[in-house]
Short mmCIF file of C-alpha atoms in Angstrom, two decimals:
data_model
loop_
_atom_site.label_atom_id
_atom_site.label_comp_id
_atom_site.label_asym_id
_atom_site.label_seq_id
_atom_site.Cartn_x
_atom_site.Cartn_y
_atom_site.Cartn_z
CA MET Z 1 -11.08 -2.47 -9.99
CA LYS Z 2 -7.87 -2.99 -12.15
CA VAL Z 3 -5.48 -2.19 -9.24
CA LEU Z 4 -7.50 -4.74 -7.22
CA GLU Z 5 -7.55 -7.38 -9.97
CA GLU Z 6 -3.68 -6.72 -10.63
CA ARG Z 7 -2.75 -7.12 -6.66
CA ILE Z 8 -4.62 -10.36 -6.72
CA ARG Z 9 -2.95 -11.46 -9.81
CA GLN Z 10 0.53 -10.51 -8.30
CA ASP Z 11 0.25 -11.66 -4.23
CA GLY Z 12 -2.88 -13.93 -4.26
CA ARG Z 13 -2.11 -17.39 -3.97
CA ILE Z 14 -4.63 -19.95 -5.31
CA LEU Z 15 -4.58 -23.01 -3.34
CA SER Z 16 -7.53 -24.73 -5.02
CA ASN Z 17 -10.38 -24.14 -7.54
CA THR Z 18 -11.98 -22.47 -4.56
CA VAL Z 19 -9.37 -21.20 -2.33
CA LEU Z 20 -7.78 -18.06 -2.66
CA LYS Z 21 -5.75 -16.53 -0.15
CA VAL Z 22 -5.32 -12.80 -0.32
CA ASP Z 23 -3.63 -12.41 3.16
CA SER Z 24 -0.55 -10.95 2.51
CA PHE Z 25 -2.38 -7.54 1.61
CA LEU Z 26 -6.21 -7.74 2.64
CA ASN Z 27 -7.22 -9.79 5.49
CA HIS Z 28 -4.36 -10.70 7.75
CA GLN Z 29 -1.58 -8.39 6.83
CA VAL Z 30 -3.02 -5.20 5.29
CA ASP Z 31 -2.17 -2.96 2.96
CA THR Z 32 -3.99 0.12 4.32
CA THR Z 33 -3.40 2.30 1.19
CA LEU Z 34 -4.92 -0.23 -1.18
CA VAL Z 35 -7.64 -0.68 1.48
CA LEU Z 36 -8.46 3.00 1.62
CA GLU Z 37 -8.59 3.07 -2.42
CA ILE Z 38 -11.35 -0.11 -1.87
CA GLY Z 39 -13.28 2.22 0.24
CA ARG Z 40 -13.34 5.22 -2.07
CA GLU Z 41 -14.51 2.65 -4.90
CA PHE Z 42 -17.33 1.86 -2.92
CA ALA Z 43 -18.29 5.49 -2.12
CA ARG Z 44 -17.89 6.18 -5.85
CA ILE Z 45 -20.61 3.19 -6.36
CA PHE Z 46 -22.98 3.79 -3.74
CA GLY Z 47 -22.13 7.53 -2.58
CA GLY Z 48 -25.20 8.80 -4.48
CA ARG Z 49 -27.59 6.77 -2.04
CA PRO Z 50 -28.47 8.46 1.62
CA ILE Z 51 -26.35 5.73 3.21
CA THR Z 52 -26.45 6.43 6.95
CA LYS Z 53 -24.76 3.27 8.06
CA VAL Z 54 -22.05 0.85 6.81
CA LEU Z 55 -22.50 -2.75 8.27
CA THR Z 56 -19.90 -5.58 8.24
CA ILE Z 57 -19.21 -8.51 10.02
CA GLU Z 58 -16.20 -9.34 12.26
CA ALA Z 59 -13.33 -10.00 11.69
CA SER Z 60 -12.12 -9.25 8.16
CA GLY Z 61 -14.93 -7.14 6.97
CA ILE Z 62 -14.17 -4.38 9.60
CA GLN Z 63 -11.08 -2.86 7.67
CA PHE Z 64 -13.20 -2.57 4.34
CA ALA Z 65 -16.45 -1.24 6.46
CA MET Z 66 -14.07 1.17 8.04
CA ALA Z 67 -12.59 2.61 4.54
CA ALA Z 68 -16.13 2.84 3.33
CA SER Z 69 -16.98 4.64 6.48
CA ILE Z 70 -14.19 7.30 5.77
CA ALA Z 71 -15.07 7.81 2.25
CA LEU Z 72 -18.68 8.11 2.78
CA GLY Z 73 -18.44 10.08 6.18
CA VAL Z 74 -20.84 7.60 8.14
CA PRO Z 75 -20.20 5.15 11.21
CA PHE Z 76 -20.04 1.79 10.83
CA VAL Z 77 -21.38 -1.45 12.59
CA TYR Z 78 -19.63 -4.76 12.88
CA ALA Z 79 -21.83 -8.03 13.75
CA LYS Z 80 -20.43 -10.00 16.46
CA LYS Z 81 -19.74 -13.77 16.02
CA LYS Z 82 -20.85 -15.72 19.16
CA LYS Z 83 -22.36 -13.52 21.96
CA ALA Z 84 -20.17 -12.21 24.51
CA VAL Z 85 -20.39 -11.82 28.28
CA THR Z 86 -20.51 -8.04 28.11
CA GLN Z 87 -23.18 -7.93 25.13
CA GLU Z 88 -26.17 -7.88 27.44
CA GLY Z 89 -29.50 -6.74 26.46
CA GLU Z 90 -31.54 -7.22 23.29
CA VAL Z 91 -29.73 -8.34 19.99
CA TYR Z 92 -30.73 -9.39 16.52
CA SER Z 93 -29.10 -12.70 15.79
CA ALA Z 94 -29.23 -15.45 13.43
CA PRO Z 95 -26.83 -18.78 12.61
CA VAL Z 96 -24.56 -18.83 9.96
CA HIS Z 97 -22.38 -21.81 8.54
CA SER Z 98 -18.91 -21.11 7.77
CA PHE Z 99 -17.26 -23.23 5.06
CA THR Z 100 -14.06 -21.45 5.27
CA ARG Z 101 -13.87 -22.49 9.30
CA GLY Z 102 -15.88 -25.59 9.00
CA GLU Z 103 -18.20 -24.66 11.85
CA SER Z 104 -21.42 -22.78 12.76
CA TYR Z 105 -21.60 -19.59 14.67
CA LEU Z 106 -24.27 -17.03 16.06
CA VAL Z 107 -24.27 -13.51 14.34
CA SER Z 108 -25.55 -10.80 16.45
CA ILE Z 109 -26.16 -7.02 16.26
CA SER Z 110 -27.25 -4.92 19.31
CA ARG Z 111 -30.67 -3.61 18.57
CA GLN Z 112 -29.50 0.07 19.77
CA TYR Z 113 -27.68 0.28 16.30
CA LEU Z 114 -29.58 -0.72 13.92
CA GLY Z 115 -33.29 0.41 13.04
CA PRO Z 116 -35.86 1.80 10.90
CA ASP Z 117 -34.29 5.22 10.48
CA ASP Z 118 -30.93 3.58 9.00
CA LYS Z 119 -30.28 3.06 5.47
CA VAL Z 120 -27.47 0.52 5.30
CA LEU Z 121 -24.83 -0.31 2.93
CA ILE Z 122 -23.18 -3.86 3.69
CA VAL Z 123 -19.89 -4.27 3.32
CA ASP Z 124 -17.52 -7.62 3.21
CA ASP Z 125 -14.31 -9.12 1.99
CA PHE Z 126 -15.46 -12.02 -0.02
CA LEU Z 127 -18.87 -13.11 -1.40
CA ALA Z 128 -18.57 -16.58 -2.11
CA THR Z 129 -21.85 -19.12 -0.68
CA GLY Z 130 -23.29 -15.74 0.58
CA ALA Z 131 -24.13 -17.21 3.93
CA ALA Z 132 -22.83 -14.47 6.10
CA LEU Z 133 -24.18 -11.75 3.83
CA VAL Z 134 -27.71 -13.21 3.39
CA CYS Z 135 -27.73 -13.22 7.34
CA LEU Z 136 -26.90 -9.64 7.50
CA ALA Z 137 -29.29 -8.81 4.89
CA ASP Z 138 -32.28 -10.59 7.06
CA ILE Z 139 -31.17 -8.81 9.84
CA VAL Z 140 -31.33 -5.52 8.39
CA GLN Z 141 -34.94 -6.58 7.28
CA GLU Z 142 -35.77 -7.52 10.74
CA SER Z 143 -34.51 -4.21 12.18
CA GLY Z 144 -36.68 -2.32 9.69
CA ALA Z 145 -33.97 -0.43 8.04
CA GLU Z 146 -33.54 -0.03 4.65
CA LEU Z 147 -30.91 -1.85 2.66
CA LEU Z 148 -29.45 0.30 -0.36
CA GLY Z 149 -26.93 -2.42 -1.56
CA VAL Z 150 -23.89 -4.81 -0.81
CA GLY Z 151 -20.53 -3.99 -1.50
CA CYS Z 152 -17.77 -6.98 -1.90
CA VAL Z 153 -14.42 -6.57 -2.36
CA ILE Z 154 -13.85 -10.01 -4.15
CA GLU Z 155 -16.53 -12.18 -5.66
CA LYS Z 156 -16.49 -15.79 -6.38
CA SER Z 157 -18.78 -15.65 -9.54
CA PHE Z 158 -18.77 -19.28 -9.46
CA GLN Z 159 -20.47 -19.74 -6.31
CA GLU Z 160 -24.06 -19.01 -5.28
CA GLY Z 161 -23.93 -16.00 -3.21
CA ARG Z 162 -24.56 -13.38 -5.75
CA GLY Z 163 -27.58 -15.40 -6.82
CA LEU Z 164 -28.90 -15.61 -3.28
CA LEU Z 165 -28.76 -11.83 -2.62
CA GLU Z 166 -30.20 -10.77 -6.13
CA GLU Z 167 -33.30 -13.23 -5.59
CA ARG Z 168 -34.11 -11.05 -2.37
CA GLY Z 169 -34.03 -7.81 -5.26
CA ILE Z 170 -30.71 -6.70 -3.45
CA GLU Z 171 -28.15 -4.97 -5.58
CA VAL Z 172 -24.76 -6.26 -5.26
CA HIS Z 173 -21.48 -4.86 -6.75
CA ALA Z 174 -18.13 -6.65 -6.34
CA LEU Z 175 -14.87 -5.05 -6.96
CA ALA Z 176 -13.23 -7.92 -8.66
CA ARG Z 177 -15.24 -10.85 -9.82
CA ILE Z 178 -13.31 -14.10 -10.47
CA ALA Z 179 -15.04 -16.21 -13.07
CA SER Z 180 -12.74 -19.25 -12.51
CA MET Z 181 -9.60 -20.26 -10.80
CA ALA Z 182 -6.96 -22.85 -10.41
CA PRO Z 183 -3.59 -22.93 -9.27
CA GLY Z 184 -1.44 -20.48 -11.52
CA GLU Z 185 -4.62 -19.06 -13.28
CA ILE Z 186 -7.32 -16.69 -12.38
CA VAL Z 187 -10.10 -15.23 -14.69
CA PHE Z 188 -11.90 -12.18 -13.77
CA ILE Z 189 -15.38 -11.00 -15.12
CA GLY Z 190 -15.15 -7.69 -16.77
CA ASN Z 191 -16.17 -4.64 -14.88
CA GLU Z 192 -19.48 -3.97 -14.68
CA ALA Z 193 -20.89 -0.87 -15.93
CA VAL Z 194 -21.84 1.03 -12.75
CA ILE Z 195 -23.79 4.25 -12.06
CA GLY Z 196 -22.50 6.12 -9.15
CA MET R 1 -6.63 12.13 25.47
CA LYS R 2 -9.44 14.46 26.59
CA VAL R 3 -11.75 14.11 23.83
CA LEU R 4 -11.61 10.36 24.38
CA GLU R 5 -12.24 10.50 28.16
CA GLU R 6 -15.14 13.01 27.62
CA ARG R 7 -16.70 10.63 25.11
CA ILE R 8 -16.08 7.82 27.38
CA ARG R 9 -18.19 9.67 30.21
CA GLN R 10 -20.58 10.98 27.75
CA ASP R 11 -21.33 7.55 26.11
CA GLY R 12 -19.92 4.67 27.83
CA ARG R 13 -21.95 2.39 30.01
CA ILE R 14 -20.51 1.17 33.54
CA LEU R 15 -22.03 -2.01 33.87
CA SER R 16 -19.76 -3.11 37.24
CA ASN R 17 -16.67 -2.15 38.97
CA THR R 18 -15.02 -3.94 36.10
CA VAL R 19 -17.14 -3.85 32.99
CA LEU R 20 -17.05 -0.83 30.72
CA LYS R 21 -19.28 -0.82 27.43
CA VAL R 22 -18.18 1.48 24.77
CA ASP R 23 -20.00 -0.36 21.78
CA SER R 24 -21.90 2.62 20.84
CA PHE R 25 -18.68 4.51 19.49
CA LEU R 26 -15.52 2.12 19.67
CA ASN R 27 -16.14 -1.53 19.29
CA HIS R 28 -19.65 -2.49 17.73
CA GLN R 29 -21.01 0.80 16.13
CA VAL R 30 -17.51 2.75 15.43
CA ASP R 31 -17.41 6.40 15.17
CA THR R 32 -14.92 6.62 12.30
CA THR R 33 -13.97 10.22 13.13
CA LEU R 34 -12.73 9.48 16.66
CA VAL R 35 -10.91 6.26 15.55
CA LEU R 36 -8.91 8.24 13.23
CA GLU R 37 -8.13 10.79 15.71
CA ILE R 38 -7.23 8.05 17.86
CA GLY R 39 -4.76 6.82 15.27
CA ARG R 40 -3.20 10.44 15.07
CA GLU R 41 -2.60 10.18 18.73
CA PHE R 42 -0.69 7.21 18.63
CA ALA R 43 1.35 8.54 15.70
CA ARG R 44 2.01 11.45 17.59
CA ILE R 45 3.19 9.46 20.54
CA PHE R 46 5.01 6.55 18.64
CA GLY R 47 5.86 8.42 15.07
CA GLY R 48 9.42 9.33 16.24
CA ARG R 49 10.34 5.60 16.23
CA PRO R 50 11.14 4.02 13.05
CA ILE R 51 7.98 1.45 12.99
CA THR R 52 7.43 -0.80 9.90
CA LYS R 53 4.53 -2.54 11.04
CA VAL R 54 1.36 -2.18 13.49
CA LEU R 55 0.34 -5.49 14.99
CA THR R 56 -3.23 -6.20 16.78
CA ILE R 57 -5.49 -8.86 17.29
CA GLU R 58 -8.90 -9.55 15.90
CA ALA R 59 -11.35 -8.34 15.90
CA SER R 60 -12.10 -5.20 17.98
CA GLY R 61 -8.21 -4.27 17.57
CA ILE R 62 -8.52 -3.77 13.80
CA GLN R 63 -10.16 -0.45 13.58
CA PHE R 64 -7.49 0.96 15.83
CA ALA R 65 -4.81 -0.64 14.05
CA MET R 66 -5.69 0.59 10.89
CA ALA R 67 -6.17 4.14 12.11
CA ALA R 68 -2.67 3.88 13.78
CA SER R 69 -1.43 2.44 10.29
CA ILE R 70 -2.98 5.17 8.27
CA ALA R 71 -1.47 7.93 10.33
CA LEU R 72 2.18 6.11 10.35
CA GLY R 73 1.93 5.08 6.90
CA VAL R 74 2.68 1.46 7.34
CA PRO R 75 0.92 -1.69 6.93
CA PHE R 76 -0.77 -3.24 9.85
CA VAL R 77 -1.26 -7.24 10.77
CA TYR R 78 -4.05 -8.51 12.71
CA ALA R 79 -3.38 -11.80 14.60
CA LYS R 80 -6.14 -14.34 14.44
CA LYS R 81 -8.12 -16.28 16.95
CA LYS R 82 -8.20 -19.99 16.28
CA LYS R 83 -6.69 -21.45 13.20
CA ALA R 84 -8.91 -21.37 9.98
CA VAL R 85 -8.86 -23.98 7.18
CA THR R 86 -7.41 -21.41 4.82
CA GLN R 87 -4.40 -20.54 6.95
CA GLU R 88 -2.26 -23.34 6.12
CA GLY R 89 1.95 -23.18 6.46
CA GLU R 90 3.98 -22.19 9.53
CA VAL R 91 2.20 -19.99 12.00
CA TYR R 92 3.10 -18.40 15.61
CA SER R 93 0.57 -19.29 18.05
CA ALA R 94 -0.09 -19.16 21.52
CA PRO R 95 -3.01 -19.71 23.91
CA VAL R 96 -4.82 -16.69 25.56
CA HIS R 97 -7.64 -16.87 28.09
CA SER R 98 -10.45 -14.39 27.25
CA PHE R 99 -11.91 -13.13 30.67
CA THR R 100 -14.59 -11.26 28.62
CA ARG R 101 -15.47 -14.13 26.81
CA GLY R 102 -15.06 -16.71 29.38
CA GLU R 103 -12.91 -18.89 27.20
CA SER R 104 -9.49 -19.79 25.84
CA TYR R 105 -8.52 -19.35 22.34
CA LEU R 106 -5.38 -19.81 19.81
CA VAL R 107 -3.73 -16.50 18.67
CA SER R 108 -1.80 -17.09 15.67
CA ILE R 109 0.37 -15.00 13.01
CA SER R 110 1.36 -16.37 9.79
CA ARG R 111 5.49 -16.49 9.99
CA GLN R 112 5.21 -14.61 6.43
CA TYR R 113 4.25 -11.36 8.17
CA LEU R 114 6.49 -11.05 11.18
CA GLY R 115 10.34 -11.41 11.15
CA PRO R 116 13.64 -9.80 12.40
CA ASP R 117 13.39 -7.21 10.12
CA ASP R 118 10.13 -5.82 11.68
CA LYS R 119 9.83 -2.98 13.95
CA VAL R 120 6.57 -3.27 15.69
CA LEU R 121 3.77 -1.17 17.18
CA ILE R 122 1.24 -3.28 19.24
CA VAL R 123 -2.15 -1.63 19.02
CA ASP R 124 -5.37 -2.83 20.93
CA ASP R 125 -8.63 -1.22 22.35
CA PHE R 126 -8.42 -2.46 26.07
CA LEU R 127 -5.66 -3.07 28.50
CA ALA R 128 -6.93 -4.84 31.20
CA THR R 129 -5.69 -8.34 32.31
CA GLY R 130 -2.91 -8.11 29.53
CA ALA R 131 -3.47 -11.67 28.57
CA ALA R 132 -3.83 -10.78 24.91
CA LEU R 133 -1.04 -8.13 24.74
CA VAL R 134 1.30 -10.54 26.72
CA CYS R 135 0.68 -12.98 24.07
CA LEU R 136 1.27 -10.67 20.94
CA ALA R 137 4.47 -9.47 22.69
CA ASP R 138 5.79 -13.21 23.18
CA ILE R 139 5.03 -13.62 19.61
CA VAL R 140 6.89 -10.54 18.52
CA GLN R 141 9.81 -11.49 20.68
CA GLU R 142 9.63 -15.15 19.14
CA SER R 143 9.83 -13.78 15.55
CA GLY R 144 12.72 -11.92 16.17
CA ALA R 145 11.13 -8.50 15.51
CA GLU R 146 12.00 -5.52 17.60
CA LEU R 147 8.94 -4.22 19.73
CA LEU R 148 9.00 -0.58 19.99
CA GLY R 149 6.08 -0.06 22.17
CA VAL R 150 2.41 -0.72 23.07
CA GLY R 151 -0.45 1.66 22.63
CA CYS R 152 -4.02 0.98 24.00
CA VAL R 153 -7.00 2.87 23.80
CA ILE R 154 -8.35 2.20 27.23
CA GLU R 155 -6.42 0.97 30.24
CA LYS R 156 -8.17 -0.41 33.43
CA SER R 157 -5.27 0.83 35.40
CA PHE R 158 -6.51 -1.26 38.32
CA GLN R 159 -6.09 -4.59 36.59
CA GLU R 160 -2.57 -6.16 36.23
CA GLY R 161 -2.00 -5.83 32.36
CA ARG R 162 0.23 -2.76 32.52
CA GLY R 163 2.55 -4.29 35.15
CA LEU R 164 2.91 -7.47 33.07
CA LEU R 165 4.18 -5.57 29.99
CA GLU R 166 6.46 -3.38 31.77
CA GLU R 167 7.90 -6.17 33.87
CA ARG R 168 8.99 -7.32 30.19
CA GLY R 169 10.66 -3.73 29.67
CA ILE R 170 7.59 -2.78 27.29
CA GLU R 171 6.75 0.68 27.11
CA VAL R 172 3.02 1.28 27.10
CA HIS R 173 1.04 4.13 26.37
CA ALA R 174 -2.95 4.44 26.87
CA LEU R 175 -5.07 7.16 25.74
CA ALA R 176 -7.45 7.03 28.72
CA ARG R 177 -6.51 5.18 31.85
CA ILE R 178 -9.11 4.72 34.34
CA ALA R 179 -8.34 4.45 37.88
CA SER R 180 -11.46 3.24 39.19
CA MET R 181 -15.25 2.98 38.11
CA ALA R 182 -18.60 1.80 39.35
CA PRO R 183 -22.00 2.39 37.77
CA GLY R 184 -22.31 6.33 37.45
CA GLU R 185 -18.84 7.52 38.21
CA ILE R 186 -15.68 6.88 36.33
CA VAL R 187 -12.37 8.38 37.59
CA PHE R 188 -9.31 8.99 35.05
CA ILE R 189 -5.54 9.03 35.60
CA GLY R 190 -4.36 12.41 34.62
CA ASN R 191 -2.64 12.19 31.09
CA GLU R 192 0.97 10.87 31.26
CA ALA R 193 3.74 13.43 30.08
CA VAL R 194 4.61 12.00 26.61
CA ILE R 195 7.57 12.23 24.72
CA GLY R 196 6.77 12.56 20.75
#
């Protein structure tokens, strides 16, 4: 997605070979116009499939799941990190280790909102180690729902996330795929040929 | 907002005199159509003011801030809970105690995204104790930005949040104001007269 790659070049800040900050337009301050375009791009890529629900994980997946949800005309569900007091009843849950935050947390989804009737598109902001997305994919499988694909906004292609998902037979599309980066330079992988 | 009150009556689950779950349509599984309507209602109420930025707090404020942001045509910022490793540099921060989660956390906003040029609308899902919203209002004041109002989706009017905000001279609008509730019954306060 050219407009996204250009925006990353312009406003992203590369702090190291692995850390890219996009918090001026994607995941702290949010340019809603761009996020809505991202949602329409996910709908263009995945919209031919009979998706009933978009699934993401709090917090920074929410704006992209909502944008995809608007474009696809289906509800979205966001998995919670850590069980809250008001979240009673049965949940699907699995532990995830976040390298960004340097801590582990429990991902949970109420069983009421995911089941065998659902056909799911998972959406998230970053695909890097894949830890959170593999966890979501496992929860989808446990629920009996069908996973129709994973859409990520930014992929760090030099990390193992895509491989872990593809090993499970999951189709992955990322809108900006970073081959490599270092302070002052970023190399994107050419856009994939995509069948809408 | 009648459609919201009716939806709460239909799909909300009242667990006690203080705990209302709306996670089938607002803050776990999300009915995007309703959330976009909520955004338009905030824009109707506050849209006459020169808002430059919508502000909320992760996670469950994000979908409503995004909806308001779409309707108002301005970006939004979501405050983070707990400082992440990638969030370097100067931040505004303040501690908050969450009664829902039974724990304290640090709310932080990068100084880059809030300053004297901003005219801010704060949006959140619930107004109850007001702890998170008072914290955000204090951060807006510290930043030198102007706070033009607070919009909440659901107010538990029997708790002290509105009073704490109004004491600070802040104008508060909530789309569904709960006077009292108990399992099986909920009483809303009549809609306020609102000047657009």
